[in-house]
Amino acid sequence: MKSLDDIAQALQGFDPQALSVDKAQEFIQHLVQTLPPISTEELGLMQALGRVVAQDIVSPINVPAHDNSAMDGFAFDGQQLGQTALRLRVVGTAFAGKAWQGTVSLGECVKIMTGAVMPAGLDTVIAQELTTVANSGADTIVEIPAGILQAGDNRRKAGEDLQQGLPALRAGSTLTPAALGLVASLGIAKVKVYRPLSVAYFSTGDEVLSLGDAIREGAVYDSNRYTVFGLLSRMGCQVIDMGVVRDDPILLEQAFQQASTNADVVITSGGVSVGEADFTKAIMKKLGDVAFWKIAMRPGRPMAVGRLGDCILFGLPGNPVAVMVTFLAFVKPALLQMMGCSRSTTPYLRAKSAVALRKKPGRTEYQRGFVRTLPDGTLQVEAAGNQGSGVLRSMVEANGLIVLHHQQSSVAAGDEVDVMMFDGAI
Ligand code: AMP
Ligand code: MG
């Protein structure tokens, strides 16, 4: 099995003391690849919402199954269309759900409902509201003006949505509400999906209080477990909440051991900074293959990453905003990769910065911001007030993170910047 040192050696310009966000992400991607693949299970469609498909779902049928009408109107043979208006005699009505039997000759048409199977030999539908309908004796005659239609119009072809024998959904796709509907439209009731990841997390630090503890000087209530819980739950992970673990070597060792035997991933917060007077780092090192990085980013500089057996460890910094930012930048992509998800990147959005932003090249900065659409349609992002790495309020008020990339320098008001939208993740 590849060690962390092996992975580091294979990456060019890898410096754990000043690691760029890109390099750290690349390292983590390699680290996840050293894990055994996650197992699969078969689930009923509704139970599988949010899961990742483990094998291609091949369409057993054409969808739609037959050529059918896209409109309420009249179906006819399009070869009759020409320079002059067409007058056609109505010889029947085709309803959705049952095929209309009978033959239709030139000079004739069939009244047809949306979704009804196209009668044999007919390829074109005119919308009812574009015709003039007149009675002539016992017959109903429909007049179709010239020049508004081409043969084949308003007909949905069999298999135009999904073709029999071709993959309708690829392995690695997430079963979104739209994907559930698509699989259902194939008549498939069960799907093979990856099992959910189980993720254990705990907070460390003697100053960290659990909810219900009496407040005391110098102490803070544990918010990290709640943000991490929320982020993981939104991703569909099974969470194992292990509470706050005090800076006590015996308790920490127990917690890490228990977490790594029960979970695919362990996330801790706090205790990874330089000069920490705690045991977290020592125990991580003792129990696994763990690297301690200084990442060139703000917020979120210190971080521990490694393996405890077959379990991936993320030792996130303690500051509440740093926890969320490092989760989004490093943990989330790794979890998606472990979940078997093939599309794990959400595109950045480009927005004009409302104000000038100071930035030093040589590190990635994430600023909380709020994106809005201006009346003229341009997207504008306003950086939230207090960008302190402990200030959760601005995280709550933001709807995305302005990403000022590694090489980027200061931004003038009106310049475009990349924004990572929260998009329901937060
Ligand atoms: P550390 O990385 O342990 O030095 O922590 C950095 C800062 O984050 C300190 O001010 C801690 O009090 C704070 N902090 C650490 N853990 C938590 C937590 N679970 N909830 C809220 N704040 C925390
Ligand atoms: Mg600490």
Tab-separated table of C-alpha atoms and ligand atoms in Angstrom:
chain	number	residue	atom	x	y	z
A	1	MET	CA	0.000	0.000	0.000
A	2	LYS	CA	1.232	3.495	-0.861
A	3	SER	CA	2.323	5.558	2.125
A	4	LEU	CA	1.790	9.293	2.429
A	5	ASP	CA	5.496	9.754	1.703
A	6	ASP	CA	5.122	7.783	-1.546
A	7	ILE	CA	2.245	10.023	-2.600
A	8	ALA	CA	4.146	13.180	-1.670
A	9	GLN	CA	7.218	12.058	-3.635
A	10	ALA	CA	5.149	11.503	-6.750
A	11	LEU	CA	3.827	15.075	-6.653
A	12	GLN	CA	6.094	17.725	-8.083
A	13	GLY	CA	6.874	20.726	-5.919
A	14	PHE	CA	5.151	19.254	-2.883
A	15	ASP	CA	5.987	21.270	0.226
A	16	PRO	CA	3.972	20.371	3.346
A	17	GLN	CA	5.046	23.625	4.986
A	18	ALA	CA	3.586	25.863	2.260
A	19	LEU	CA	1.168	23.731	0.334
A	20	SER	CA	-1.043	25.245	-2.345
A	21	VAL	CA	-4.738	24.363	-2.264
A	22	ASP	CA	-4.404	22.644	-5.661
A	23	LYS	CA	-1.529	20.443	-4.516
A	24	ALA	CA	-3.338	19.522	-1.312
A	25	GLN	CA	-6.435	18.549	-3.317
A	26	GLU	CA	-4.301	16.501	-5.692
A	27	PHE	CA	-2.622	14.736	-2.785
A	28	ILE	CA	-5.962	13.881	-1.207
A	29	GLN	CA	-7.264	12.552	-4.506
A	30	HIS	CA	-4.279	10.163	-4.665
A	31	LEU	CA	-4.754	9.210	-1.030
A	32	VAL	CA	-8.403	8.259	-1.603
A	33	GLN	CA	-7.323	6.108	-4.555
A	34	THR	CA	-5.356	3.893	-2.153
A	35	LEU	CA	-8.609	2.812	-0.465
A	36	PRO	CA	-10.482	-0.380	-1.310
A	37	PRO	CA	-13.645	0.350	-3.346
A	38	ILE	CA	-16.828	0.921	-1.429
A	39	SER	CA	-19.465	-1.823	-1.473
A	40	THR	CA	-22.798	-1.625	-3.253
A	41	GLU	CA	-26.404	-2.509	-2.508
A	42	GLU	CA	-29.659	-2.749	-4.392
A	43	LEU	CA	-32.394	-0.341	-3.386
A	44	GLY	CA	-35.925	0.567	-4.393
A	45	LEU	CA	-35.951	3.751	-6.417
A	46	MET	CA	-37.338	6.072	-3.769
A	47	GLN	CA	-34.912	4.763	-1.145
A	48	ALA	CA	-32.071	5.544	-3.534
A	49	LEU	CA	-32.615	9.312	-3.707
A	50	GLY	CA	-29.243	11.053	-3.376
A	51	ARG	CA	-27.212	7.855	-3.791
A	52	VAL	CA	-24.608	7.266	-6.471
A	53	VAL	CA	-25.344	4.725	-9.209
A	54	ALA	CA	-22.836	1.831	-9.116
A	55	GLN	CA	-23.327	0.526	-12.664
A	56	ASP	CA	-24.668	1.960	-15.904
A	57	ILE	CA	-28.451	1.790	-16.095
A	58	VAL	CA	-29.217	0.567	-19.604
A	59	SER	CA	-32.581	1.424	-21.059
A	60	PRO	CA	-34.666	-1.732	-21.661
A	61	ILE	CA	-37.125	0.250	-23.795
A	62	ASN	CA	-37.413	3.250	-26.059
A	63	VAL	CA	-38.721	6.355	-24.353
A	64	PRO	CA	-41.122	7.407	-25.700
A	65	ALA	CA	-42.102	3.924	-26.794
A	66	HIS	CA	-43.897	5.151	-29.934
A	67	ASP	CA	-43.955	8.166	-32.186
A	68	ASN	CA	-46.514	10.428	-30.543
A	69	SER	CA	-48.045	13.858	-30.778
A	70	ALA	CA	-46.511	16.848	-28.983
A	71	MET	CA	-49.756	18.843	-29.325
A	72	ASP	CA	-53.491	18.712	-29.219
A	73	GLY	CA	-54.324	19.061	-32.929
A	74	PHE	CA	-54.655	17.121	-36.147
A	75	ALA	CA	-52.273	14.438	-37.468
A	76	PHE	CA	-51.740	13.978	-41.186
A	77	ASP	CA	-49.224	12.904	-43.809
A	78	GLY	CA	-46.789	15.809	-44.176
A	79	GLN	CA	-45.987	15.099	-47.839
A	80	GLN	CA	-49.225	16.952	-48.710
A	81	LEU	CA	-47.858	20.285	-47.450
A	82	GLY	CA	-47.272	22.726	-50.287
A	83	GLN	CA	-47.769	26.269	-51.543
A	84	THR	CA	-51.482	26.401	-50.860
A	85	ALA	CA	-53.635	25.770	-47.828
A	86	LEU	CA	-54.558	22.142	-47.153
A	87	ARG	CA	-58.116	21.003	-46.570
A	88	LEU	CA	-58.376	17.659	-44.775
A	89	ARG	CA	-61.356	15.542	-43.743
A	90	VAL	CA	-61.308	14.341	-40.087
A	91	VAL	CA	-61.739	10.561	-39.978
A	92	GLY	CA	-61.347	9.855	-36.256
A	93	THR	CA	-59.818	10.812	-32.929
A	94	ALA	CA	-56.622	9.429	-31.357
A	95	PHE	CA	-56.540	9.624	-27.562
A	96	ALA	CA	-53.488	9.275	-25.326
A	97	GLY	CA	-53.177	5.775	-23.939
A	98	LYS	CA	-54.712	3.788	-26.774
A	99	ALA	CA	-53.493	3.470	-30.310
A	100	TRP	CA	-55.958	4.612	-32.992
A	101	GLN	CA	-56.744	1.814	-35.423
A	102	GLY	CA	-57.613	2.561	-38.973
A	103	THR	CA	-56.111	3.842	-42.152
A	104	VAL	CA	-55.804	7.437	-43.183
A	105	SER	CA	-55.604	8.334	-46.848
A	106	LEU	CA	-54.313	11.465	-48.495
A	107	GLY	CA	-56.835	14.257	-48.001
A	108	GLU	CA	-57.658	12.948	-44.518
A	109	CYS	CA	-56.481	13.603	-40.973
A	110	VAL	CA	-57.058	12.369	-37.416
A	111	LYS	CA	-57.845	14.580	-34.460
A	112	ILE	CA	-55.100	13.823	-31.941
A	113	MET	CA	-54.378	14.503	-28.257
A	114	THR	CA	-50.967	15.292	-26.758
A	115	GLY	CA	-49.083	12.041	-26.126
A	116	ALA	CA	-51.356	9.925	-28.321
A	117	VAL	CA	-49.609	7.411	-30.591
A	118	MET	CA	-49.262	8.707	-34.155
A	119	PRO	CA	-51.606	6.709	-36.405
A	120	ALA	CA	-49.789	4.528	-38.969
A	121	GLY	CA	-48.437	6.501	-41.914
A	122	LEU	CA	-48.849	9.952	-40.327
A	123	ASP	CA	-45.847	12.069	-39.424
A	124	THR	CA	-47.035	15.641	-38.850
A	125	VAL	CA	-49.306	17.399	-36.367
A	126	ILE	CA	-50.826	20.870	-36.638
A	127	ALA	CA	-51.863	22.556	-33.408
A	128	GLN	CA	-55.609	22.898	-33.163
A	129	GLU	CA	-55.486	26.690	-32.655
A	130	LEU	CA	-53.695	27.198	-35.989
A	131	THR	CA	-56.469	25.576	-38.009
A	132	THR	CA	-59.938	26.557	-39.131
A	133	VAL	CA	-62.486	23.855	-38.651
A	134	ALA	CA	-65.662	23.775	-40.729
A	135	ASN	CA	-68.503	21.324	-41.190
A	136	SER	CA	-69.416	20.116	-44.630
A	137	GLY	CA	-72.417	17.867	-44.497
A	138	ALA	CA	-71.603	15.003	-42.158
A	139	ASP	CA	-67.879	15.674	-42.488
A	140	THR	CA	-65.602	17.903	-40.444
A	141	ILE	CA	-63.033	19.695	-42.602
A	142	VAL	CA	-59.843	21.187	-41.235
A	143	GLU	CA	-58.025	23.930	-43.090
A	144	ILE	CA	-54.250	24.224	-42.569
A	145	PRO	CA	-52.725	27.508	-43.788
A	146	ALA	CA	-49.741	27.248	-46.145
A	147	GLY	CA	-46.206	28.041	-45.018
A	148	ILE	CA	-46.480	27.539	-41.257
A	149	LEU	CA	-45.450	23.905	-40.982
A	150	GLN	CA	-42.941	21.362	-42.229
A	151	ALA	CA	-43.390	17.611	-42.543
A	152	GLY	CA	-42.516	15.916	-39.220
A	153	ASP	CA	-43.400	18.916	-37.044
A	154	ASN	CA	-44.907	18.355	-33.591
A	155	ARG	CA	-44.207	14.655	-33.637
A	156	ARG	CA	-42.059	13.147	-30.875
A	157	LYS	CA	-40.040	10.272	-32.271
A	158	ALA	CA	-39.895	6.902	-30.499
A	159	GLY	CA	-36.644	6.703	-28.490
A	160	GLU	CA	-35.845	10.410	-28.830
A	161	ASP	CA	-35.552	10.722	-25.036
A	162	LEU	CA	-33.877	7.377	-24.306
A	163	GLN	CA	-32.865	4.698	-26.746
A	164	GLN	CA	-33.296	1.006	-25.985
A	165	GLY	CA	-29.960	-0.709	-25.225
A	166	LEU	CA	-28.037	2.501	-24.505
A	167	PRO	CA	-27.038	3.720	-21.013
A	168	ALA	CA	-29.659	6.081	-19.688
A	169	LEU	CA	-27.657	6.887	-16.560
A	170	ARG	CA	-23.939	6.308	-16.159
A	171	ALA	CA	-22.258	4.712	-13.154
A	172	GLY	CA	-21.113	7.545	-10.913
A	173	SER	CA	-24.224	9.666	-11.464
A	174	THR	CA	-26.115	10.898	-8.458
A	175	LEU	CA	-29.768	9.959	-8.203
A	176	THR	CA	-31.242	13.444	-8.208
A	177	PRO	CA	-35.030	13.928	-8.342
A	178	ALA	CA	-34.743	14.229	-12.154
A	179	ALA	CA	-32.679	11.021	-12.358
A	180	LEU	CA	-35.235	9.140	-10.219
A	181	GLY	CA	-37.938	10.163	-12.670
A	182	LEU	CA	-35.798	9.087	-15.613
A	183	VAL	CA	-35.128	5.629	-14.151
A	184	ALA	CA	-38.826	5.278	-13.345
A	185	SER	CA	-39.701	6.179	-16.955
A	186	LEU	CA	-37.773	3.055	-17.996
A	187	GLY	CA	-39.949	0.867	-15.782
A	188	ILE	CA	-36.966	0.056	-13.532
A	189	ALA	CA	-37.887	-0.293	-9.865
A	190	LYS	CA	-34.544	-1.190	-8.271
A	191	VAL	CA	-31.075	0.235	-8.707
A	192	LYS	CA	-27.571	-0.791	-7.704
A	193	VAL	CA	-25.993	2.008	-5.710
A	194	TYR	CA	-22.973	2.548	-3.489
A	195	ARG	CA	-23.635	2.276	0.203
A	196	PRO	CA	-23.512	5.573	2.079
A	197	LEU	CA	-20.223	6.638	3.619
A	198	SER	CA	-20.051	6.575	7.336
A	199	VAL	CA	-18.245	9.516	8.822
A	200	ALA	CA	-17.316	9.902	12.491
A	201	TYR	CA	-16.442	13.305	13.893
A	202	PHE	CA	-15.474	14.868	17.155
A	203	SER	CA	-14.265	18.179	18.442
A	204	THR	CA	-11.144	18.520	20.534
A	205	GLY	CA	-9.958	21.130	22.991
A	206	ASP	CA	-10.267	21.694	26.722
A	207	GLU	CA	-11.900	25.068	26.091
A	208	VAL	CA	-14.709	23.531	24.018
A	209	LEU	CA	-18.050	23.087	25.789
A	210	SER	CA	-20.894	20.797	24.807
A	211	LEU	CA	-24.381	22.250	24.641
A	212	GLY	CA	-25.860	21.997	28.104
A	213	ASP	CA	-22.538	22.689	29.867
A	214	ALA	CA	-22.443	25.807	32.006
A	215	ILE	CA	-20.552	28.617	30.285
A	216	ARG	CA	-17.234	29.490	31.891
A	217	GLU	CA	-14.573	32.064	31.253
A	218	GLY	CA	-12.323	31.334	28.295
A	219	ALA	CA	-14.562	28.561	27.015
A	220	VAL	CA	-16.592	28.354	23.784
A	221	TYR	CA	-19.584	26.266	22.858
A	222	ASP	CA	-18.820	23.631	20.281
A	223	SER	CA	-20.187	24.867	16.970
A	224	ASN	CA	-17.947	22.766	14.736
A	225	ARG	CA	-19.753	19.522	15.425
A	226	TYR	CA	-22.969	21.156	14.292
A	227	THR	CA	-21.634	22.620	11.061
A	228	VAL	CA	-19.846	19.352	10.240
A	229	PHE	CA	-22.989	17.373	11.063
A	230	GLY	CA	-25.009	19.600	8.711
A	231	LEU	CA	-22.494	19.484	5.872
A	232	LEU	CA	-22.226	15.685	6.081
A	233	SER	CA	-25.964	15.157	6.345
A	234	ARG	CA	-26.572	17.299	3.258
A	235	MET	CA	-24.196	14.998	1.388
A	236	GLY	CA	-26.112	11.904	2.451
A	237	CYS	CA	-23.398	10.528	4.753
A	238	GLN	CA	-24.184	8.399	7.777
A	239	VAL	CA	-22.877	10.414	10.680
A	240	ILE	CA	-21.353	9.157	13.902
A	241	ASP	CA	-21.263	12.023	16.389
A	242	MET	CA	-18.593	11.364	19.005
A	243	GLY	CA	-18.979	14.565	20.968
A	244	VAL	CA	-16.228	16.713	22.433
A	245	VAL	CA	-13.046	14.894	23.420
A	246	ARG	CA	-10.868	16.533	26.029
A	247	ASP	CA	-7.118	16.986	25.616
A	248	ASP	CA	-6.363	13.730	27.378
A	249	PRO	CA	-4.141	11.156	25.627
A	250	ILE	CA	-6.150	8.159	26.808
A	251	LEU	CA	-9.507	9.629	25.783
A	252	LEU	CA	-8.152	10.839	22.447
A	253	GLU	CA	-6.591	7.474	21.627
A	254	GLN	CA	-9.861	5.715	22.453
A	255	ALA	CA	-11.807	8.158	20.316
A	256	PHE	CA	-9.536	7.778	17.287
A	257	GLN	CA	-9.508	4.005	17.600
A	258	GLN	CA	-13.270	3.757	17.931
A	259	ALA	CA	-13.854	6.200	15.082
A	260	SER	CA	-11.469	4.481	12.696
A	261	THR	CA	-12.926	1.029	13.264
A	262	ASN	CA	-16.522	2.192	12.764
A	263	ALA	CA	-16.249	4.748	9.999
A	264	ASP	CA	-14.843	5.299	6.509
A	265	VAL	CA	-13.724	8.795	7.429
A	266	VAL	CA	-12.856	10.559	10.671
A	267	ILE	CA	-13.094	14.321	10.932
A	268	THR	CA	-11.778	16.191	13.929
A	269	SER	CA	-11.556	19.885	14.577
A	270	GLY	CA	-8.996	21.755	16.625
A	271	GLY	CA	-5.598	20.846	17.927
A	272	VAL	CA	-3.619	20.777	14.685
A	273	SER	CA	-1.997	24.223	14.821
A	274	VAL	CA	1.692	24.720	15.384
A	275	GLY	CA	2.612	24.850	19.036
A	276	GLU	CA	-0.667	23.326	20.219
A	277	ALA	CA	-0.347	22.277	23.831
A	278	ASP	CA	-2.468	19.236	23.237
A	279	PHE	CA	-2.141	15.587	22.404
A	280	THR	CA	-4.262	15.416	19.278
A	281	LYS	CA	-1.331	15.526	16.867
A	282	ALA	CA	0.747	13.064	18.847
A	283	ILE	CA	-2.060	10.503	18.978
A	284	MET	CA	-2.852	10.901	15.267
A	285	LYS	CA	0.785	10.245	14.498
A	286	LYS	CA	0.966	7.282	16.819
A	287	LEU	CA	-2.120	5.545	15.392
A	288	GLY	CA	-1.756	6.147	11.680
A	289	ASP	CA	0.122	7.465	8.691
A	290	VAL	CA	-0.633	11.158	9.087
A	291	ALA	CA	0.824	14.315	7.558
A	292	PHE	CA	0.562	17.767	9.090
A	293	TRP	CA	0.324	20.520	6.545
A	294	LYS	CA	0.485	24.265	6.448
A	295	ILE	CA	-1.737	25.174	3.542
A	296	ALA	CA	-1.280	28.454	1.716
A	297	MET	CA	-4.859	29.524	2.229
A	298	ARG	CA	-7.021	31.766	4.320
A	299	PRO	CA	-8.889	30.860	6.399
A	300	GLY	CA	-7.689	27.397	7.345
A	301	ARG	CA	-3.903	27.124	7.356
A	302	PRO	CA	-3.132	24.063	9.508
A	303	MET	CA	-4.573	20.674	8.635
A	304	ALA	CA	-3.802	17.020	9.249
A	305	VAL	CA	-4.539	14.409	6.594
A	306	GLY	CA	-3.843	10.717	6.692
A	307	ARG	CA	-4.892	7.104	7.014
A	308	LEU	CA	-5.833	5.196	10.125
A	309	GLY	CA	-6.052	1.689	8.652
A	310	ASP	CA	-8.638	1.891	5.876
A	311	CYS	CA	-10.068	5.059	7.318
A	312	ILE	CA	-9.228	8.534	5.990
A	313	LEU	CA	-8.506	11.154	8.605
A	314	PHE	CA	-9.099	14.876	8.262
A	315	GLY	CA	-7.819	16.910	11.193
A	316	LEU	CA	-9.383	20.282	10.474
A	317	PRO	CA	-8.388	23.522	12.207
A	318	GLY	CA	-10.440	24.701	15.176
A	319	ASN	CA	-11.792	28.017	13.969
A	320	PRO	CA	-15.430	27.627	12.938
A	321	VAL	CA	-15.166	29.264	9.510
A	322	ALA	CA	-11.852	27.526	8.777
A	323	VAL	CA	-13.612	24.212	9.473
A	324	MET	CA	-16.318	24.932	6.918
A	325	VAL	CA	-13.938	26.273	4.273
A	326	THR	CA	-11.495	23.364	4.584
A	327	PHE	CA	-14.461	20.989	4.504
A	328	LEU	CA	-15.662	22.490	1.210
A	329	ALA	CA	-12.186	22.689	-0.300
A	330	PHE	CA	-10.793	19.294	0.749
A	331	VAL	CA	-13.210	17.024	2.592
A	332	LYS	CA	-16.193	17.349	0.280
A	333	PRO	CA	-14.339	16.471	-2.942
A	334	ALA	CA	-12.723	13.495	-1.164
A	335	LEU	CA	-16.067	12.248	0.159
A	336	LEU	CA	-17.647	12.544	-3.291
A	337	GLN	CA	-14.752	10.576	-4.757
A	338	MET	CA	-15.145	7.891	-2.073
A	339	MET	CA	-18.901	7.778	-2.688
A	340	GLY	CA	-18.178	6.791	-6.293
A	341	CYS	CA	-19.408	10.098	-7.652
A	342	SER	CA	-17.926	10.879	-11.044
A	343	ARG	CA	-18.927	14.509	-11.246
A	344	SER	CA	-17.581	16.187	-8.164
A	345	THR	CA	-16.834	19.708	-9.278
A	346	THR	CA	-19.386	22.449	-9.062
A	347	PRO	CA	-18.616	25.239	-11.521
A	348	TYR	CA	-17.557	28.614	-10.231
A	349	LEU	CA	-19.740	31.532	-11.039
A	350	ARG	CA	-18.180	34.810	-12.262
A	351	ALA	CA	-19.444	37.935	-10.553
A	352	LYS	CA	-18.304	41.550	-10.345
A	353	SER	CA	-16.869	42.444	-6.997
A	354	ALA	CA	-18.806	45.345	-5.462
A	355	VAL	CA	-15.732	46.532	-3.599
A	356	ALA	CA	-11.952	46.379	-3.899
A	357	LEU	CA	-10.455	43.276	-2.243
A	358	ARG	CA	-6.922	43.181	-0.897
A	359	LYS	CA	-5.062	39.993	-1.693
A	360	LYS	CA	-1.440	38.820	-1.620
A	361	PRO	CA	-0.332	36.402	-4.335
A	362	GLY	CA	0.930	33.066	-3.008
A	363	ARG	CA	-2.124	31.815	-1.148
A	364	THR	CA	-5.765	31.077	-1.875
A	365	GLU	CA	-8.242	33.277	-0.029
A	366	TYR	CA	-11.876	32.473	0.501
A	367	GLN	CA	-14.037	35.459	1.351
A	368	ARG	CA	-17.628	35.093	2.369
A	369	GLY	CA	-19.809	36.963	-0.072
A	370	PHE	CA	-23.341	37.540	-1.200
A	371	VAL	CA	-24.163	37.301	-4.892
A	372	ARG	CA	-27.106	39.161	-6.342
A	373	THR	CA	-28.422	39.868	-9.820
A	374	LEU	CA	-28.490	43.626	-10.547
A	375	PRO	CA	-31.437	45.137	-12.459
A	376	ASP	CA	-29.323	45.163	-15.657
A	377	GLY	CA	-28.754	41.417	-15.294
A	378	THR	CA	-25.111	41.455	-14.175
A	379	LEU	CA	-24.053	39.352	-11.216
A	380	GLN	CA	-22.478	41.266	-8.391
A	381	VAL	CA	-20.839	39.869	-5.286
A	382	GLU	CA	-20.424	41.791	-2.098
A	383	ALA	CA	-17.888	40.574	0.425
A	384	ALA	CA	-19.463	40.037	3.844
A	385	GLY	CA	-18.407	42.419	6.615
A	386	ASN	CA	-16.207	40.593	9.090
A	387	GLN	CA	-13.998	37.985	7.446
A	388	GLY	CA	-12.478	36.731	10.730
A	389	SER	CA	-11.981	32.978	10.685
A	390	GLY	CA	-14.071	32.576	13.814
A	391	VAL	CA	-17.001	34.698	12.635
A	392	LEU	CA	-19.819	32.336	11.719
A	393	ARG	CA	-22.345	35.142	11.333
A	394	SER	CA	-20.892	36.220	7.995
A	395	MET	CA	-20.948	32.591	6.872
A	396	VAL	CA	-24.654	32.496	7.631
A	397	GLU	CA	-25.300	35.743	5.765
A	398	ALA	CA	-23.227	34.771	2.727
A	399	ASN	CA	-24.534	32.676	-0.162
A	400	GLY	CA	-21.102	31.770	-1.504
A	401	LEU	CA	-17.359	32.070	-1.137
A	402	ILE	CA	-15.333	34.446	-3.282
A	403	VAL	CA	-12.290	32.422	-4.323
A	404	LEU	CA	-9.168	34.518	-4.800
A	405	HIS	CA	-6.789	32.056	-6.392
A	406	HIS	CA	-3.195	31.320	-5.447
A	407	GLN	CA	-1.510	33.615	-7.985
A	408	GLN	CA	-4.166	36.305	-7.931
A	409	SER	CA	-3.413	39.731	-6.433
A	410	SER	CA	-5.735	42.508	-5.247
A	411	VAL	CA	-9.024	43.028	-7.012
A	412	ALA	CA	-10.451	46.440	-7.951
A	413	ALA	CA	-14.138	47.241	-7.501
A	414	GLY	CA	-15.958	46.061	-10.621
A	415	ASP	CA	-13.412	43.320	-11.449
A	416	GLU	CA	-14.820	39.856	-11.991
A	417	VAL	CA	-14.048	37.182	-9.402
A	418	ASP	CA	-14.824	33.479	-9.061
A	419	VAL	CA	-17.503	32.520	-6.569
A	420	MET	CA	-18.154	29.049	-5.171
A	421	MET	CA	-21.883	29.136	-4.507
A	422	PHE	CA	-23.091	27.289	-1.406
A	423	ASP	CA	-25.900	25.814	-3.460
A	424	GLY	CA	-27.681	24.120	-0.613
A	425	ALA	CA	-24.468	22.677	0.839
A	426	ILE	CA	-24.426	25.062	3.781
B	1	AMP	P1	-7.243	25.411	17.503
B	1	AMP	O1	-7.107	25.083	16.059
B	1	AMP	O2	-7.482	24.244	18.359
B	1	AMP	O3	-6.081	26.255	17.957
B	1	AMP	O4	-8.517	26.338	17.642
B	1	AMP	C1	-8.590	27.595	17.049
B	1	AMP	C2	-9.758	28.384	17.592
B	1	AMP	O5	-10.970	27.707	17.307
B	1	AMP	C3	-9.739	28.573	19.094
B	1	AMP	O6	-10.154	29.901	19.384
B	1	AMP	C4	-10.748	27.586	19.595
B	1	AMP	O7	-11.343	27.995	20.790
B	1	AMP	C5	-11.769	27.547	18.469
B	1	AMP	N1	-12.410	26.245	18.440
B	1	AMP	C6	-11.791	25.037	18.469
B	1	AMP	N2	-12.696	24.042	18.431
B	1	AMP	C7	-13.914	24.627	18.373
B	1	AMP	C8	-15.241	24.125	18.317
B	1	AMP	N3	-15.482	22.819	18.297
B	1	AMP	N4	-16.256	25.017	18.242
B	1	AMP	C9	-16.026	26.343	18.245
B	1	AMP	N5	-14.790	26.876	18.306
B	1	AMP	C10	-13.737	26.043	18.383
B	2	MG	MG	-6.966	23.875	20.442
